[in-house]
Amino acid sequence: MFAVRRAYPLKSGWPLLRVVPTSTLKLSRPLGCFLRSQNLSRLVINTNTTPTSARAHTATETQNTQRKREKMKYVLVTGGVVSGLGKGVTASSIGVVLKACGLRVTSIKIVCRYGLITFLFINMLTETKIYPYLNTDAGTMSPFEHGEVDLDLGNYERFLDVTLTRDNNITTGKIYQSVLEKERRGDYLGKTVQVVPHITDAIKNWIEAVAVIPVDGKEGPADVCVIELGGTVGDIESMPFIEALRQLSFSVGQDNFCLVHVSLIPVLGVVGEQKTKPTQHSVRELRALGLTPHLLACRSAQPLLETTKEKLSQFCHVPVGNILNIHDVPNIWHVPLLLRSQNAHHSILKQLNLLAPATPPALQDWTRMAETFDNLTDSVRIALVGKYVGLSDSYLSVVKALLHACIACSLKPSIDWIAASDLEDDSAKLTPEAHAAAWETLRNAACVLVPGGFGDRGVRGMLLAAKYARENNVPYLGICLGMQISVIEFARSVLGLESANSTEIDAQTPNPVVIFMPEGSRTHMGSTMRLGSRRTLFQMPDCITSKLYQNSEYVDERHRHRYEVNPEVIGVLEEAGLKFVGKDESGKRMEILELPSHPFYIGVQFHPEFKSRPGRPSALFLGLILAATGQLKAYLDRHQNGN
């Protein structure tokens, strides 16, 4: 290895080139990793600059990079024995406690099968979700298989009160797609592309890049990133992620990495003894893959016995003080309190060398919220008419938004799940009992909510529910598809257009009141929806929706749809009494509809449930509950556009 300097004279301004061994250069970590992956031992550099200033700049940049890396902390949450133990809630609760200690938190989620992976970067908490599915994103996944799209990201947002990005959701498909795109571009210079190091490096780079994205509205990167690894230890889908995380833990150092392993402590009915063997095997498998847990979060029906903790400590190589018990609680808001009572924050902060900057966890508001819910006695009946009611997790954000709104009204939500297809006339012939029960439930509800969905199944039942609510002055809220349903029903029942429909349901309908968006793709379903937060401008400052939002001008909400109300029928619909009180910034896309002659009949193209938070419920969900309990008018009189 040597340096060669050009010996012949150069004209002024020409670059002075040197061939320099890379081992003598102070390189950023990403550049260094790239050069090593390409087996490049020397670089040709321009030295036609002031050497002192160049070295000073490089030294300062290196110091800043090192200082930045010293501050970044990771908490990885893995799971063992079985999936569905509540790793997402555990990871979110860890984030809540660390945030209560004065740290900023972000999150990343990795989903293997039906589970998650969570990393915590301390001082700002961030969460990212990684999916070992081959799907590029969750947009085309069936709610029947996986529940709501990005279900756990919603948990993180609600618990931590942050706004995550699509990059906080990592899937195997995204990783492989990015690597293959680089290979096609020739970025690997003809080298053999392999799982190790190319896939694992892509995973690490993705995590490190997303971890520094602010998610709490403040400037600067997070202090803690919570990353949840889905599935259970040993799943074949998660192996590249496990290896990438092992490498990450080694590269950042033991003071910047904390691993929390969630496992199950079952009790056999015959014996009645808390069994530790499943957890022992799970930890052994994890250690064989190169990761050793610093804390165990043990799920159980009842609190763990001290003898059980001692046995776990002996065989899993984890101190007794780091064995946490997350037993069954009345509601999930108790989980952060459970962690605090066992000093989980102290163990994590000690592992990450953050005891000095952290403060005692301030969870007074969280405690009050959990206890308030436990003490509620009155309830309100809500008919949720949907397509995927067989799996309640399909509408988890809707359920949580209803919960937040009900608690604000000192009520417990009593959700009556109604399969839309059970309301249809065909059901009266095929399953008369289910048909009768569905209609009885609908008639006994105080309000009706029709959430989003795709496809034609159950649409006729939703139309009947919307018609019932409209004709009987029952408070109604339609979200996304639910808004389109109310337009179709109004066109059929009021305008007399019996064939009115959505082109999603009937592509040949002579009266298309809901159409495919012009900018959408008809050949590809993935990544072709109108997504993200978008502004809706109120057309009528005195409408119910603007009063609920306490803003007479606009509202920003998240969207997820491919179809929209046909702009050509707006005039005739409004002449008949259906008012479109909110439009997008172009004025051509309908966002909010109201029926002024009805106490509360609102449809929105966006998804207000995604921004609902404990203690800060969604305005429209709050309005629905207030209308269902006869409190809406008094509330609006007190809160007219923020006055």
Short mmCIF file of N, CA and C in Angstrom, two decimals, residues 78-196:
data_model
loop_
_atom_site.label_atom_id
_atom_site.label_comp_id
_atom_site.label_asym_id
_atom_site.label_seq_id
_atom_site.Cartn_x
_atom_site.Cartn_y
_atom_site.Cartn_z
N THR A 78 -37.99 -8.39 21.10
CA THR A 78 -38.23 -9.62 20.35
C THR A 78 -39.25 -10.46 21.11
N GLY A 79 -39.73 -11.52 20.47
CA GLY A 79 -40.73 -12.38 21.10
C GLY A 79 -40.39 -13.84 20.95
N GLY A 80 -40.86 -14.63 21.88
CA GLY A 80 -40.60 -16.06 21.82
C GLY A 80 -41.81 -16.89 22.22
N VAL A 81 -41.73 -18.17 21.99
CA VAL A 81 -42.72 -19.20 22.32
C VAL A 81 -43.89 -19.15 21.34
N VAL A 82 -44.69 -18.06 21.37
CA VAL A 82 -45.83 -17.94 20.46
C VAL A 82 -45.94 -16.49 20.02
N SER A 83 -46.61 -16.27 18.90
CA SER A 83 -46.88 -14.90 18.46
C SER A 83 -48.14 -14.39 19.16
N GLY A 84 -48.36 -13.10 19.04
CA GLY A 84 -49.57 -12.52 19.63
C GLY A 84 -49.49 -12.33 21.13
N LEU A 85 -48.26 -12.21 21.68
CA LEU A 85 -48.10 -12.03 23.12
C LEU A 85 -48.32 -10.58 23.55
N GLY A 86 -48.32 -9.67 22.59
CA GLY A 86 -48.44 -8.25 22.93
C GLY A 86 -47.11 -7.54 22.89
N LYS A 87 -46.25 -7.94 21.95
CA LYS A 87 -44.95 -7.27 21.83
C LYS A 87 -45.14 -5.81 21.45
N GLY A 88 -46.14 -5.55 20.59
CA GLY A 88 -46.38 -4.17 20.19
C GLY A 88 -46.78 -3.29 21.35
N VAL A 89 -47.67 -3.79 22.21
CA VAL A 89 -48.09 -3.03 23.39
C VAL A 89 -46.92 -2.88 24.35
N THR A 90 -46.12 -3.95 24.49
CA THR A 90 -44.95 -3.88 25.37
C THR A 90 -43.97 -2.83 24.88
N ALA A 91 -43.69 -2.85 23.56
CA ALA A 91 -42.75 -1.89 22.99
C ALA A 91 -43.29 -0.47 23.14
N SER A 92 -44.58 -0.28 22.86
CA SER A 92 -45.19 1.04 23.00
C SER A 92 -45.12 1.52 24.45
N SER A 93 -45.35 0.60 25.38
CA SER A 93 -45.34 0.95 26.80
C SER A 93 -43.93 1.32 27.26
N ILE A 94 -42.93 0.61 26.75
CA ILE A 94 -41.54 0.98 27.05
C ILE A 94 -41.28 2.40 26.57
N GLY A 95 -41.77 2.70 25.38
CA GLY A 95 -41.62 4.05 24.85
C GLY A 95 -42.30 5.09 25.72
N VAL A 96 -43.48 4.78 26.23
CA VAL A 96 -44.22 5.71 27.10
C VAL A 96 -43.41 6.01 28.35
N VAL A 97 -42.87 4.97 28.97
CA VAL A 97 -42.12 5.15 30.22
C VAL A 97 -40.84 5.95 29.97
N LEU A 98 -40.13 5.65 28.88
CA LEU A 98 -38.90 6.38 28.58
C LEU A 98 -39.21 7.84 28.23
N LYS A 99 -40.31 8.05 27.52
CA LYS A 99 -40.72 9.42 27.20
C LYS A 99 -41.07 10.17 28.48
N ALA A 100 -41.68 9.47 29.42
CA ALA A 100 -42.03 10.08 30.71
C ALA A 100 -40.78 10.43 31.52
N CYS A 101 -39.65 9.81 31.15
CA CYS A 101 -38.37 10.11 31.81
C CYS A 101 -37.67 11.30 31.15
N GLY A 102 -38.32 11.95 30.21
CA GLY A 102 -37.77 13.13 29.56
C GLY A 102 -37.02 12.85 28.28
N LEU A 103 -37.13 11.64 27.75
CA LEU A 103 -36.43 11.27 26.53
C LEU A 103 -37.37 11.40 25.33
N ARG A 104 -36.80 11.63 24.16
CA ARG A 104 -37.59 11.66 22.93
C ARG A 104 -37.52 10.29 22.28
N VAL A 105 -38.66 9.81 21.79
CA VAL A 105 -38.75 8.43 21.35
C VAL A 105 -39.28 8.33 19.92
N THR A 106 -38.70 7.43 19.15
CA THR A 106 -39.20 7.09 17.83
C THR A 106 -39.23 5.58 17.70
N SER A 107 -39.85 5.07 16.66
CA SER A 107 -40.07 3.62 16.59
C SER A 107 -39.95 3.07 15.19
N ILE A 108 -39.48 1.83 15.10
CA ILE A 108 -39.41 1.08 13.84
C ILE A 108 -40.03 -0.27 14.08
N LYS A 109 -40.81 -0.74 13.14
CA LYS A 109 -41.42 -2.05 13.31
C LYS A 109 -41.06 -3.01 12.20
N ILE A 110 -40.64 -4.21 12.60
CA ILE A 110 -40.33 -5.30 11.67
C ILE A 110 -41.30 -6.43 11.97
N VAL A 111 -42.09 -6.84 10.99
CA VAL A 111 -43.08 -7.87 11.26
C VAL A 111 -42.70 -9.17 10.59
N CYS A 112 -42.54 -10.24 11.38
CA CYS A 112 -42.31 -11.58 10.85
C CYS A 112 -43.58 -12.36 11.14
N ARG A 113 -44.14 -12.98 10.18
CA ARG A 113 -45.41 -13.69 10.36
C ARG A 113 -46.42 -12.72 10.95
N TYR A 114 -46.82 -12.98 12.20
CA TYR A 114 -47.84 -12.11 12.79
C TYR A 114 -47.29 -11.34 13.97
N GLY A 115 -45.96 -11.13 14.02
CA GLY A 115 -45.37 -10.46 15.16
C GLY A 115 -44.64 -9.20 14.76
N LEU A 116 -43.73 -8.71 15.66
CA LEU A 116 -43.10 -7.43 15.45
C LEU A 116 -41.68 -7.38 16.03
N ILE A 117 -40.86 -6.37 15.60
CA ILE A 117 -39.56 -6.09 16.22
C ILE A 117 -39.50 -4.62 16.58
N THR A 118 -39.05 -4.27 17.77
CA THR A 118 -39.02 -2.86 18.14
C THR A 118 -37.67 -2.42 18.66
N PHE A 119 -37.16 -1.28 18.16
CA PHE A 119 -35.91 -0.69 18.62
C PHE A 119 -36.20 0.64 19.29
N LEU A 120 -35.52 0.92 20.37
CA LEU A 120 -35.65 2.21 21.04
C LEU A 120 -34.36 3.01 20.88
N PHE A 121 -34.44 4.22 20.36
CA PHE A 121 -33.28 5.10 20.33
C PHE A 121 -33.54 6.15 21.40
N ILE A 122 -32.70 6.19 22.43
CA ILE A 122 -32.98 6.99 23.62
C ILE A 122 -32.74 8.49 23.44
N ASN A 123 -33.45 9.26 24.20
CA ASN A 123 -33.51 10.71 24.30
C ASN A 123 -34.57 11.27 23.37
N MET A 124 -34.76 10.63 22.26
CA MET A 124 -35.99 10.86 21.50
C MET A 124 -36.40 9.47 21.14
N LEU A 125 -37.61 9.11 21.42
CA LEU A 125 -38.01 7.75 21.12
C LEU A 125 -38.64 7.70 19.76
N THR A 126 -38.22 6.75 18.96
CA THR A 126 -38.85 6.55 17.66
C THR A 126 -39.12 5.09 17.49
N GLU A 127 -40.15 4.73 16.75
CA GLU A 127 -40.46 3.33 16.54
C GLU A 127 -40.56 3.06 15.06
N THR A 128 -40.03 1.90 14.66
CA THR A 128 -40.10 1.49 13.27
C THR A 128 -40.53 0.05 13.22
N LYS A 129 -41.34 -0.26 12.26
CA LYS A 129 -41.83 -1.62 12.14
C LYS A 129 -41.23 -2.27 10.91
N ILE A 130 -40.69 -3.50 11.11
CA ILE A 130 -40.07 -4.23 10.02
C ILE A 130 -40.88 -5.50 9.79
N TYR A 131 -41.33 -5.68 8.55
CA TYR A 131 -42.13 -6.83 8.19
C TYR A 131 -41.28 -7.81 7.37
N PRO A 132 -41.02 -9.04 7.87
CA PRO A 132 -40.32 -10.01 7.05
C PRO A 132 -41.21 -10.60 5.98
N TYR A 133 -42.42 -10.05 5.77
CA TYR A 133 -43.22 -10.47 4.63
C TYR A 133 -42.56 -10.00 3.35
N LEU A 134 -42.84 -10.70 2.24
CA LEU A 134 -42.32 -10.28 0.95
C LEU A 134 -43.12 -9.12 0.37
N ASN A 135 -44.27 -8.80 0.98
CA ASN A 135 -45.04 -7.64 0.53
C ASN A 135 -44.18 -6.39 0.63
N THR A 136 -44.27 -5.52 -0.36
CA THR A 136 -43.53 -4.26 -0.32
C THR A 136 -44.08 -3.34 0.77
N ASP A 137 -45.39 -3.34 0.94
CA ASP A 137 -45.99 -2.60 2.04
C ASP A 137 -47.25 -3.34 2.47
N ALA A 138 -47.93 -2.79 3.48
CA ALA A 138 -49.10 -3.46 4.03
C ALA A 138 -50.39 -3.11 3.31
N GLY A 139 -50.30 -2.25 2.29
CA GLY A 139 -51.50 -1.75 1.63
C GLY A 139 -52.34 -2.79 0.93
N THR A 140 -51.72 -3.89 0.47
CA THR A 140 -52.49 -4.91 -0.24
C THR A 140 -52.73 -6.15 0.61
N MET A 141 -52.40 -6.08 1.91
CA MET A 141 -52.62 -7.23 2.79
C MET A 141 -54.09 -7.31 3.20
N SER A 142 -54.61 -8.52 3.31
CA SER A 142 -56.00 -8.72 3.69
C SER A 142 -56.20 -8.42 5.17
N PRO A 143 -57.21 -7.61 5.52
CA PRO A 143 -57.49 -7.37 6.94
C PRO A 143 -57.87 -8.64 7.69
N PHE A 144 -58.41 -9.64 6.97
CA PHE A 144 -58.76 -10.90 7.63
C PHE A 144 -57.52 -11.65 8.09
N GLU A 145 -56.38 -11.46 7.40
CA GLU A 145 -55.15 -12.15 7.77
C GLU A 145 -54.32 -11.37 8.77
N HIS A 146 -54.29 -10.06 8.62
CA HIS A 146 -53.33 -9.28 9.38
C HIS A 146 -53.97 -8.21 10.25
N GLY A 147 -55.28 -8.08 10.23
CA GLY A 147 -55.90 -6.98 10.96
C GLY A 147 -55.70 -5.68 10.20
N GLU A 148 -55.81 -4.57 10.90
CA GLU A 148 -55.71 -3.27 10.28
C GLU A 148 -54.32 -3.06 9.69
N VAL A 149 -54.26 -2.34 8.58
CA VAL A 149 -52.99 -2.01 7.96
C VAL A 149 -52.11 -1.24 8.96
N ASP A 150 -50.84 -1.69 9.12
CA ASP A 150 -49.89 -1.04 10.04
C ASP A 150 -50.49 -0.91 11.43
N LEU A 151 -51.08 -1.99 11.90
CA LEU A 151 -51.79 -1.99 13.17
C LEU A 151 -50.93 -1.48 14.31
N ASP A 152 -49.70 -2.01 14.42
CA ASP A 152 -48.87 -1.63 15.56
C ASP A 152 -48.29 -0.24 15.43
N LEU A 153 -48.10 0.24 14.21
CA LEU A 153 -47.67 1.62 14.05
C LEU A 153 -48.71 2.55 14.66
N GLY A 154 -49.98 2.19 14.50
CA GLY A 154 -51.05 2.98 15.12
C GLY A 154 -50.94 2.96 16.63
N ASN A 155 -50.59 1.79 17.19
CA ASN A 155 -50.37 1.68 18.63
C ASN A 155 -49.28 2.63 19.08
N TYR A 156 -48.16 2.65 18.36
CA TYR A 156 -47.05 3.52 18.72
C TYR A 156 -47.47 4.98 18.67
N GLU A 157 -48.19 5.34 17.61
CA GLU A 157 -48.61 6.73 17.47
C GLU A 157 -49.54 7.15 18.60
N ARG A 158 -50.47 6.27 18.95
CA ARG A 158 -51.43 6.61 20.01
C ARG A 158 -50.74 6.67 21.37
N PHE A 159 -49.86 5.72 21.66
CA PHE A 159 -49.20 5.69 22.96
C PHE A 159 -48.20 6.84 23.10
N LEU A 160 -47.39 7.06 22.06
CA LEU A 160 -46.29 8.02 22.15
C LEU A 160 -46.67 9.40 21.65
N ASP A 161 -47.85 9.52 21.03
CA ASP A 161 -48.30 10.80 20.47
C ASP A 161 -47.28 11.34 19.47
N VAL A 162 -46.94 10.49 18.51
CA VAL A 162 -46.00 10.88 17.44
C VAL A 162 -46.67 10.59 16.09
N THR A 163 -46.05 11.06 15.01
CA THR A 163 -46.54 10.80 13.67
C THR A 163 -45.43 10.10 12.89
N LEU A 164 -45.61 8.81 12.63
CA LEU A 164 -44.59 8.02 11.96
C LEU A 164 -44.75 8.11 10.45
N THR A 165 -43.70 7.72 9.74
CA THR A 165 -43.71 7.76 8.28
C THR A 165 -43.82 6.34 7.73
N ARG A 166 -43.99 6.23 6.42
CA ARG A 166 -44.06 4.92 5.79
C ARG A 166 -42.74 4.18 5.93
N ASP A 167 -41.64 4.91 6.11
CA ASP A 167 -40.34 4.26 6.25
C ASP A 167 -40.15 3.63 7.61
N ASN A 168 -41.00 4.00 8.58
CA ASN A 168 -40.94 3.34 9.89
C ASN A 168 -41.51 1.93 9.83
N ASN A 169 -42.05 1.58 8.68
CA ASN A 169 -42.62 0.25 8.46
C ASN A 169 -41.70 -0.48 7.47
N ILE A 170 -40.96 -1.47 7.95
CA ILE A 170 -39.98 -2.16 7.11
C ILE A 170 -40.48 -3.56 6.80
N THR A 171 -40.52 -3.91 5.53
CA THR A 171 -40.89 -5.27 5.11
C THR A 171 -39.73 -5.90 4.36
N THR A 172 -39.75 -7.22 4.30
CA THR A 172 -38.75 -7.93 3.51
C THR A 172 -38.81 -7.47 2.06
N GLY A 173 -40.03 -7.25 1.57
CA GLY A 173 -40.19 -6.82 0.19
C GLY A 173 -39.48 -5.51 -0.08
N LYS A 174 -39.58 -4.54 0.85
CA LYS A 174 -38.90 -3.26 0.67
C LYS A 174 -37.40 -3.44 0.62
N ILE A 175 -36.88 -4.27 1.51
CA ILE A 175 -35.43 -4.47 1.58
C ILE A 175 -34.92 -5.12 0.30
N TYR A 176 -35.56 -6.21 -0.10
CA TYR A 176 -35.11 -6.92 -1.30
C TYR A 176 -35.28 -6.05 -2.54
N GLN A 177 -36.36 -5.28 -2.59
CA GLN A 177 -36.58 -4.41 -3.74
C GLN A 177 -35.47 -3.37 -3.86
N SER A 178 -35.08 -2.78 -2.73
CA SER A 178 -34.02 -1.76 -2.77
C SER A 178 -32.69 -2.36 -3.19
N VAL A 179 -32.39 -3.59 -2.72
CA VAL A 179 -31.12 -4.24 -3.07
C VAL A 179 -31.12 -4.61 -4.56
N LEU A 180 -32.24 -5.16 -5.04
CA LEU A 180 -32.30 -5.57 -6.44
C LEU A 180 -32.25 -4.36 -7.38
N GLU A 181 -32.84 -3.24 -6.97
CA GLU A 181 -32.76 -2.03 -7.79
C GLU A 181 -31.31 -1.56 -7.91
N LYS A 182 -30.56 -1.65 -6.80
CA LYS A 182 -29.15 -1.28 -6.84
C LYS A 182 -28.38 -2.22 -7.76
N GLU A 183 -28.70 -3.51 -7.68
CA GLU A 183 -28.01 -4.48 -8.53
C GLU A 183 -28.29 -4.21 -10.00
N ARG A 184 -29.53 -3.86 -10.34
CA ARG A 184 -29.88 -3.59 -11.73
C ARG A 184 -29.18 -2.31 -12.24
N ARG A 185 -28.98 -1.36 -11.33
CA ARG A 185 -28.30 -0.13 -11.73
C ARG A 185 -26.79 -0.32 -11.87
N GLY A 186 -26.32 -1.45 -11.35
CA GLY A 186 -24.88 -1.70 -11.40
C GLY A 186 -24.13 -1.14 -10.22
N ASP A 187 -24.85 -0.79 -9.14
CA ASP A 187 -24.18 -0.21 -7.97
C ASP A 187 -23.19 -1.16 -7.31
N TYR A 188 -23.40 -2.47 -7.48
CA TYR A 188 -22.50 -3.44 -6.85
C TYR A 188 -21.33 -3.82 -7.76
N LEU A 189 -21.22 -3.17 -8.91
CA LEU A 189 -20.09 -3.35 -9.81
C LEU A 189 -19.84 -4.81 -10.16
N GLY A 190 -20.91 -5.54 -10.39
CA GLY A 190 -20.78 -6.92 -10.84
C GLY A 190 -20.53 -7.94 -9.75
N LYS A 191 -20.45 -7.51 -8.50
CA LYS A 191 -20.22 -8.47 -7.42
C LYS A 191 -21.44 -9.37 -7.21
N THR A 192 -21.20 -10.54 -6.63
CA THR A 192 -22.29 -11.45 -6.30
C THR A 192 -23.11 -10.85 -5.16
N VAL A 193 -24.39 -10.69 -5.37
CA VAL A 193 -25.27 -10.11 -4.35
C VAL A 193 -25.81 -11.23 -3.48
N GLN A 194 -25.59 -11.11 -2.16
CA GLN A 194 -25.96 -12.17 -1.23
C GLN A 194 -26.75 -11.61 -0.05
N VAL A 195 -27.38 -12.54 0.70
CA VAL A 195 -28.11 -12.11 1.90
C VAL A 195 -27.16 -11.42 2.87
N VAL A 196 -26.00 -12.05 3.08
CA VAL A 196 -24.94 -11.43 3.87
C VAL A 196 -23.77 -11.17 2.93
#
